Amino acid sequence: MIKFLNTWMSTLSYRMVRYEREADPADELFTGPVIFVFWHEYIPFPIYTRPHCRLAMLLSQHQDAEILSHVAHFAGLEAVRGSTSRGGTAALRELIDRGSGMSLAITPDGPRGPRRQLAQGAVYLSSRLQIPIVAIGIGYDRPWRNHSSWDKFAIPRPFSRCRAVLGPRMQIAADLDRTQIESERVRIESQLNQLTTLAEDWADSKIEMQGSEKLFRSPPRSDKTSRVQQPNQPT
């Protein structure tokens, strides 16, 4: 399964726009930890492109996440099993413990949706841990989609385009009440949807993005050299 995923994903053409180099865990200028959020339908993207980056991923306890847990492990990522509906409290506590030195990756509409609606967990964690949130918009060129799944899971076509937009760090104030958490939830959901639409339109060649870079997989942790090509270098 791991070899198949790597082979499949390696055929794609990757480009990315970053609002901040310091928000990219593969960049030598990265300053973390942070909480990365992206939609569930694109979950293979960060597993493939950002292995060995001191990331802990929140994955559901449902059977359909078992394979993803093994894939994340072999990619050098840690997995925390739980969700807002099942094992949520224990998962949040474990993420809080790990967040002191490790960045977190969350699909905030998983594991059962509603699709592209951000749950409050990421906002709560950011406020509690006082580490910023970074939204990642992801898009494939005319992907196949599983329309029987709640998230319309996206499967990239081999040798097609993959585009990503890495948003700026968003700092959440400490000790928010429920009303404030909901306000922040709406703000971050709006930004994540905007970035996702940008990435999808870019992948479909509907728009062009200034300052784009060729995106490489991150190296193992022992290799400190950034694999994200800078805009002034030829691609």
Tab-separated table of C-alpha atoms in Angstrom:
chain	number	residue	atom	x	y	z
A	1	MET	CA	0.000	0.000	0.000
A	2	ILE	CA	2.800	2.418	0.930
A	3	LYS	CA	4.715	1.752	-2.289
A	4	PHE	CA	1.530	2.111	-4.330
A	5	LEU	CA	0.683	5.466	-2.737
A	6	ASN	CA	4.228	6.767	-3.199
A	7	THR	CA	4.320	5.650	-6.820
A	8	TRP	CA	0.905	7.161	-7.569
A	9	MET	CA	1.598	10.491	-5.856
A	10	SER	CA	5.100	10.741	-7.353
A	11	THR	CA	3.621	11.099	-10.851
A	12	LEU	CA	1.959	14.436	-10.005
A	13	SER	CA	3.272	17.885	-10.902
A	14	TYR	CA	3.483	19.878	-7.658
A	15	ARG	CA	3.594	23.635	-7.196
A	16	MET	CA	2.885	25.773	-4.159
A	17	VAL	CA	2.412	29.361	-3.043
A	18	ARG	CA	3.498	30.207	0.496
A	19	TYR	CA	2.390	33.330	2.322
A	20	GLU	CA	5.245	32.726	4.774
A	21	ARG	CA	8.301	30.479	4.370
A	22	GLU	CA	8.387	30.273	8.167
A	23	ALA	CA	5.043	28.429	8.118
A	24	ASP	CA	6.339	25.540	5.976
A	25	PRO	CA	7.641	22.645	8.132
A	26	ALA	CA	10.040	21.565	5.362
A	27	ASP	CA	11.718	24.953	5.116
A	28	GLU	CA	14.926	25.700	7.001
A	29	LEU	CA	13.304	28.941	8.209
A	30	PHE	CA	10.293	27.159	9.725
A	31	THR	CA	9.318	28.425	13.171
A	32	GLY	CA	6.915	26.173	14.985
A	33	PRO	CA	5.076	24.440	16.310
A	34	VAL	CA	1.850	25.243	14.476
A	35	ILE	CA	-1.501	23.576	13.846
A	36	PHE	CA	-2.025	22.772	10.157
A	37	VAL	CA	-5.627	22.447	8.936
A	38	PHE	CA	-6.767	21.106	5.555
A	39	TRP	CA	-9.890	19.350	4.327
A	40	HIS	CA	-10.285	15.600	4.797
A	41	GLU	CA	-10.729	14.876	1.090
A	42	TYR	CA	-7.093	15.862	0.457
A	43	ILE	CA	-5.455	13.998	3.338
A	44	PRO	CA	-2.876	12.049	1.234
A	45	PHE	CA	-1.221	15.314	0.146
A	46	PRO	CA	0.520	16.289	3.422
A	47	ILE	CA	1.371	12.662	4.191
A	48	TYR	CA	3.213	12.359	0.884
A	49	THR	CA	4.765	15.828	0.567
A	50	ARG	CA	5.723	16.516	4.185
A	51	PRO	CA	7.033	13.307	5.783
A	52	HIS	CA	9.623	13.435	8.582
A	53	CYS	CA	8.564	16.937	9.667
A	54	ARG	CA	7.737	16.332	13.348
A	55	LEU	CA	4.017	16.242	12.670
A	56	ALA	CA	1.325	14.474	14.670
A	57	MET	CA	-1.888	13.796	12.736
A	58	LEU	CA	-5.329	13.475	14.289
A	59	LEU	CA	-7.055	10.481	12.649
A	60	SER	CA	-10.436	9.034	13.519
A	61	GLN	CA	-10.935	5.713	15.293
A	62	HIS	CA	-13.093	4.492	12.430
A	63	GLN	CA	-11.899	1.543	10.381
A	64	ASP	CA	-11.418	3.680	7.270
A	65	ALA	CA	-8.622	5.590	9.050
A	66	GLU	CA	-6.646	2.444	9.901
A	67	ILE	CA	-4.828	2.436	6.572
A	68	LEU	CA	-4.058	6.143	6.864
A	69	SER	CA	-2.613	5.541	10.331
A	70	HIS	CA	-0.173	2.962	8.938
A	71	VAL	CA	0.681	5.189	5.969
A	72	ALA	CA	1.381	8.131	8.295
A	73	HIS	CA	3.613	5.933	10.459
A	74	PHE	CA	5.736	4.807	7.503
A	75	ALA	CA	5.975	8.434	6.352
A	76	GLY	CA	7.624	9.376	9.619
A	77	LEU	CA	4.509	11.043	11.041
A	78	GLU	CA	2.847	10.265	14.345
A	79	ALA	CA	-0.866	9.477	14.509
A	80	VAL	CA	-3.298	10.262	17.303
A	81	ARG	CA	-6.570	8.349	17.045
A	82	GLY	CA	-9.810	10.086	17.976
A	83	SER	CA	-12.380	12.652	16.876
A	84	THR	CA	-14.946	15.031	18.270
A	85	SER	CA	-17.502	12.209	18.329
A	86	ARG	CA	-15.350	9.261	19.411
A	87	GLY	CA	-12.345	9.357	21.711
A	88	GLY	CA	-12.235	13.131	21.340
A	89	THR	CA	-11.295	14.074	24.908
A	90	ALA	CA	-8.379	11.652	25.118
A	91	ALA	CA	-7.180	12.652	21.648
A	92	LEU	CA	-7.263	16.350	22.518
A	93	ARG	CA	-5.289	15.727	25.706
A	94	GLU	CA	-2.674	13.751	23.790
A	95	LEU	CA	-2.426	16.469	21.144
A	96	ILE	CA	-2.027	19.106	23.865
A	97	ASP	CA	0.807	17.084	25.420
A	98	ARG	CA	2.554	16.671	22.053
A	99	GLY	CA	1.923	20.240	20.959
A	100	SER	CA	4.667	21.575	23.208
A	101	GLY	CA	7.299	20.454	20.717
A	102	MET	CA	5.510	18.987	17.727
A	103	SER	CA	3.325	20.533	15.045
A	104	LEU	CA	-0.181	19.156	14.670
A	105	ALA	CA	-2.093	18.280	11.497
A	106	ILE	CA	-5.887	18.206	11.651
A	107	THR	CA	-8.648	17.649	9.092
A	108	PRO	CA	-11.227	19.818	10.852
A	109	ASP	CA	-14.230	18.469	8.936
A	110	GLY	CA	-13.438	14.797	9.664
A	111	PRO	CA	-14.172	12.045	10.231
A	112	ARG	CA	-17.797	12.277	9.120
A	113	GLY	CA	-18.366	15.865	8.102
A	114	PRO	CA	-20.221	17.932	7.226
A	115	ARG	CA	-17.884	18.416	4.291
A	116	ARG	CA	-15.745	21.556	4.417
A	117	GLN	CA	-17.259	22.753	7.671
A	118	LEU	CA	-14.641	23.417	10.310
A	119	ALA	CA	-15.234	21.981	13.785
A	120	GLN	CA	-14.147	23.924	16.865
A	121	GLY	CA	-11.403	21.520	17.986
A	122	ALA	CA	-8.546	23.212	16.112
A	123	VAL	CA	-9.537	26.629	17.486
A	124	TYR	CA	-9.749	25.250	21.022
A	125	LEU	CA	-6.310	23.641	20.711
A	126	SER	CA	-4.752	26.797	19.285
A	127	SER	CA	-6.200	28.910	22.087
A	128	ARG	CA	-5.224	26.395	24.771
A	129	LEU	CA	-1.691	25.738	23.467
A	130	GLN	CA	-1.074	29.278	22.215
A	131	ILE	CA	0.335	28.059	18.923
A	132	PRO	CA	-0.933	29.488	15.608
A	133	ILE	CA	-3.100	27.863	12.966
A	134	VAL	CA	-1.946	27.542	9.337
A	135	ALA	CA	-4.566	26.716	6.692
A	136	ILE	CA	-3.549	24.769	3.593
A	137	GLY	CA	-5.642	24.909	0.429
A	138	ILE	CA	-5.097	21.916	-1.869
A	139	GLY	CA	-6.356	21.159	-5.363
A	140	TYR	CA	-5.917	18.526	-8.082
A	141	ASP	CA	-6.525	18.858	-11.803
A	142	ARG	CA	-9.911	17.221	-12.566
A	143	PRO	CA	-9.570	14.530	-9.869
A	144	TRP	CA	-11.684	11.431	-9.655
A	145	ARG	CA	-14.023	11.718	-6.688
A	146	ASN	CA	-15.733	9.139	-4.530
A	147	HIS	CA	-19.236	10.598	-4.563
A	148	SER	CA	-20.486	7.893	-2.220
A	149	SER	CA	-18.232	9.203	0.576
A	150	TRP	CA	-19.288	12.112	2.784
A	151	ASP	CA	-16.267	14.233	1.766
A	152	LYS	CA	-16.275	13.347	-1.951
A	153	PHE	CA	-12.726	12.081	-1.453
A	154	ALA	CA	-10.413	13.339	-4.216
A	155	ILE	CA	-8.188	10.911	-6.129
A	156	PRO	CA	-5.631	12.676	-8.348
A	157	ARG	CA	-5.221	11.472	-11.898
A	158	PRO	CA	-1.712	10.174	-12.626
A	159	PHE	CA	0.598	12.809	-14.142
A	160	SER	CA	-1.883	15.600	-13.378
A	161	ARG	CA	-1.344	18.899	-11.584
A	162	CYS	CA	-1.404	19.305	-7.796
A	163	ARG	CA	-1.445	22.807	-6.384
A	164	ALA	CA	-1.241	24.030	-2.795
A	165	VAL	CA	-1.626	27.418	-1.113
A	166	LEU	CA	-0.039	27.657	2.327
A	167	GLY	CA	-1.715	30.419	4.299
A	168	PRO	CA	-0.216	32.738	6.913
A	169	ARG	CA	0.005	31.854	10.587
A	170	MET	CA	-3.120	32.894	12.485
A	171	GLN	CA	-2.654	33.470	16.197
A	172	ILE	CA	-5.685	32.737	18.380
A	173	ALA	CA	-6.117	34.585	21.672
A	174	ALA	CA	-5.897	32.615	24.913
A	175	ASP	CA	-8.848	31.617	27.097
A	176	LEU	CA	-11.603	32.204	24.572
A	177	ASP	CA	-15.215	31.713	25.599
A	178	ARG	CA	-17.682	29.759	23.456
A	179	THR	CA	-18.857	32.805	21.518
A	180	GLN	CA	-15.303	33.831	20.712
A	181	ILE	CA	-14.350	30.287	19.700
A	182	GLU	CA	-17.291	30.210	17.283
A	183	SER	CA	-16.272	33.566	15.812
A	184	GLU	CA	-12.729	32.312	15.226
A	185	ARG	CA	-14.071	29.043	13.823
A	186	VAL	CA	-16.059	30.931	11.187
A	187	ARG	CA	-13.039	33.099	10.295
A	188	ILE	CA	-10.681	30.148	9.833
A	189	GLU	CA	-13.264	28.087	7.934
A	190	SER	CA	-13.727	31.001	5.539
A	191	GLN	CA	-9.985	31.310	4.936
A	192	LEU	CA	-9.505	27.575	4.447
A	193	ASN	CA	-12.335	27.482	1.905
A	194	GLN	CA	-10.897	30.499	0.086
A	195	LEU	CA	-7.425	28.930	-0.091
A	196	THR	CA	-8.905	25.614	-1.259
A	197	THR	CA	-10.861	27.338	-4.026
A	198	LEU	CA	-7.687	29.152	-5.113
A	199	ALA	CA	-5.719	25.888	-5.213
A	200	GLU	CA	-8.463	24.043	-7.111
A	201	ASP	CA	-8.891	26.820	-9.680
A	202	TRP	CA	-5.111	26.996	-10.075
A	203	ALA	CA	-4.886	23.229	-10.609
A	204	ASP	CA	-7.648	23.472	-13.218
A	205	SER	CA	-5.697	26.282	-14.966
A	206	LYS	CA	-8.558	28.714	-14.361
A	207	ILE	CA	-6.164	31.179	-12.710
A	208	GLU	CA	-2.439	31.802	-12.383
A	209	MET	CA	-0.720	32.352	-9.029
A	210	GLN	CA	2.144	34.809	-8.662
A	211	GLY	CA	5.256	33.712	-6.768
A	212	SER	CA	4.608	29.998	-7.164
A	213	GLU	CA	7.359	27.487	-6.423
A	214	LYS	CA	8.049	23.931	-7.434
A	215	LEU	CA	7.159	21.709	-4.507
A	216	PHE	CA	9.442	18.865	-3.466
A	217	ARG	CA	8.963	16.234	-0.784
A	218	SER	CA	10.563	17.114	2.527
A	219	PRO	CA	13.832	15.340	3.329
A	220	PRO	CA	14.423	13.085	6.335
A	221	ARG	CA	14.947	14.981	9.580
A	222	SER	CA	18.726	14.451	9.473
A	223	ASP	CA	18.932	16.451	6.222
A	224	LYS	CA	18.580	20.141	7.067
A	225	THR	CA	18.540	21.364	3.458
A	226	SER	CA	15.224	22.834	2.325
A	227	ARG	CA	13.654	21.026	-0.606
A	228	VAL	CA	11.253	23.862	-1.475
A	229	GLN	CA	12.606	25.624	-4.503
A	230	GLN	CA	12.716	29.398	-4.266
A	231	PRO	CA	10.889	31.649	-6.789
A	232	ASN	CA	14.089	33.113	-8.307
A	233	GLN	CA	15.468	29.690	-9.215
A	234	PRO	CA	14.689	28.054	-12.567
A	235	THR	CA	12.186	25.168	-12.475
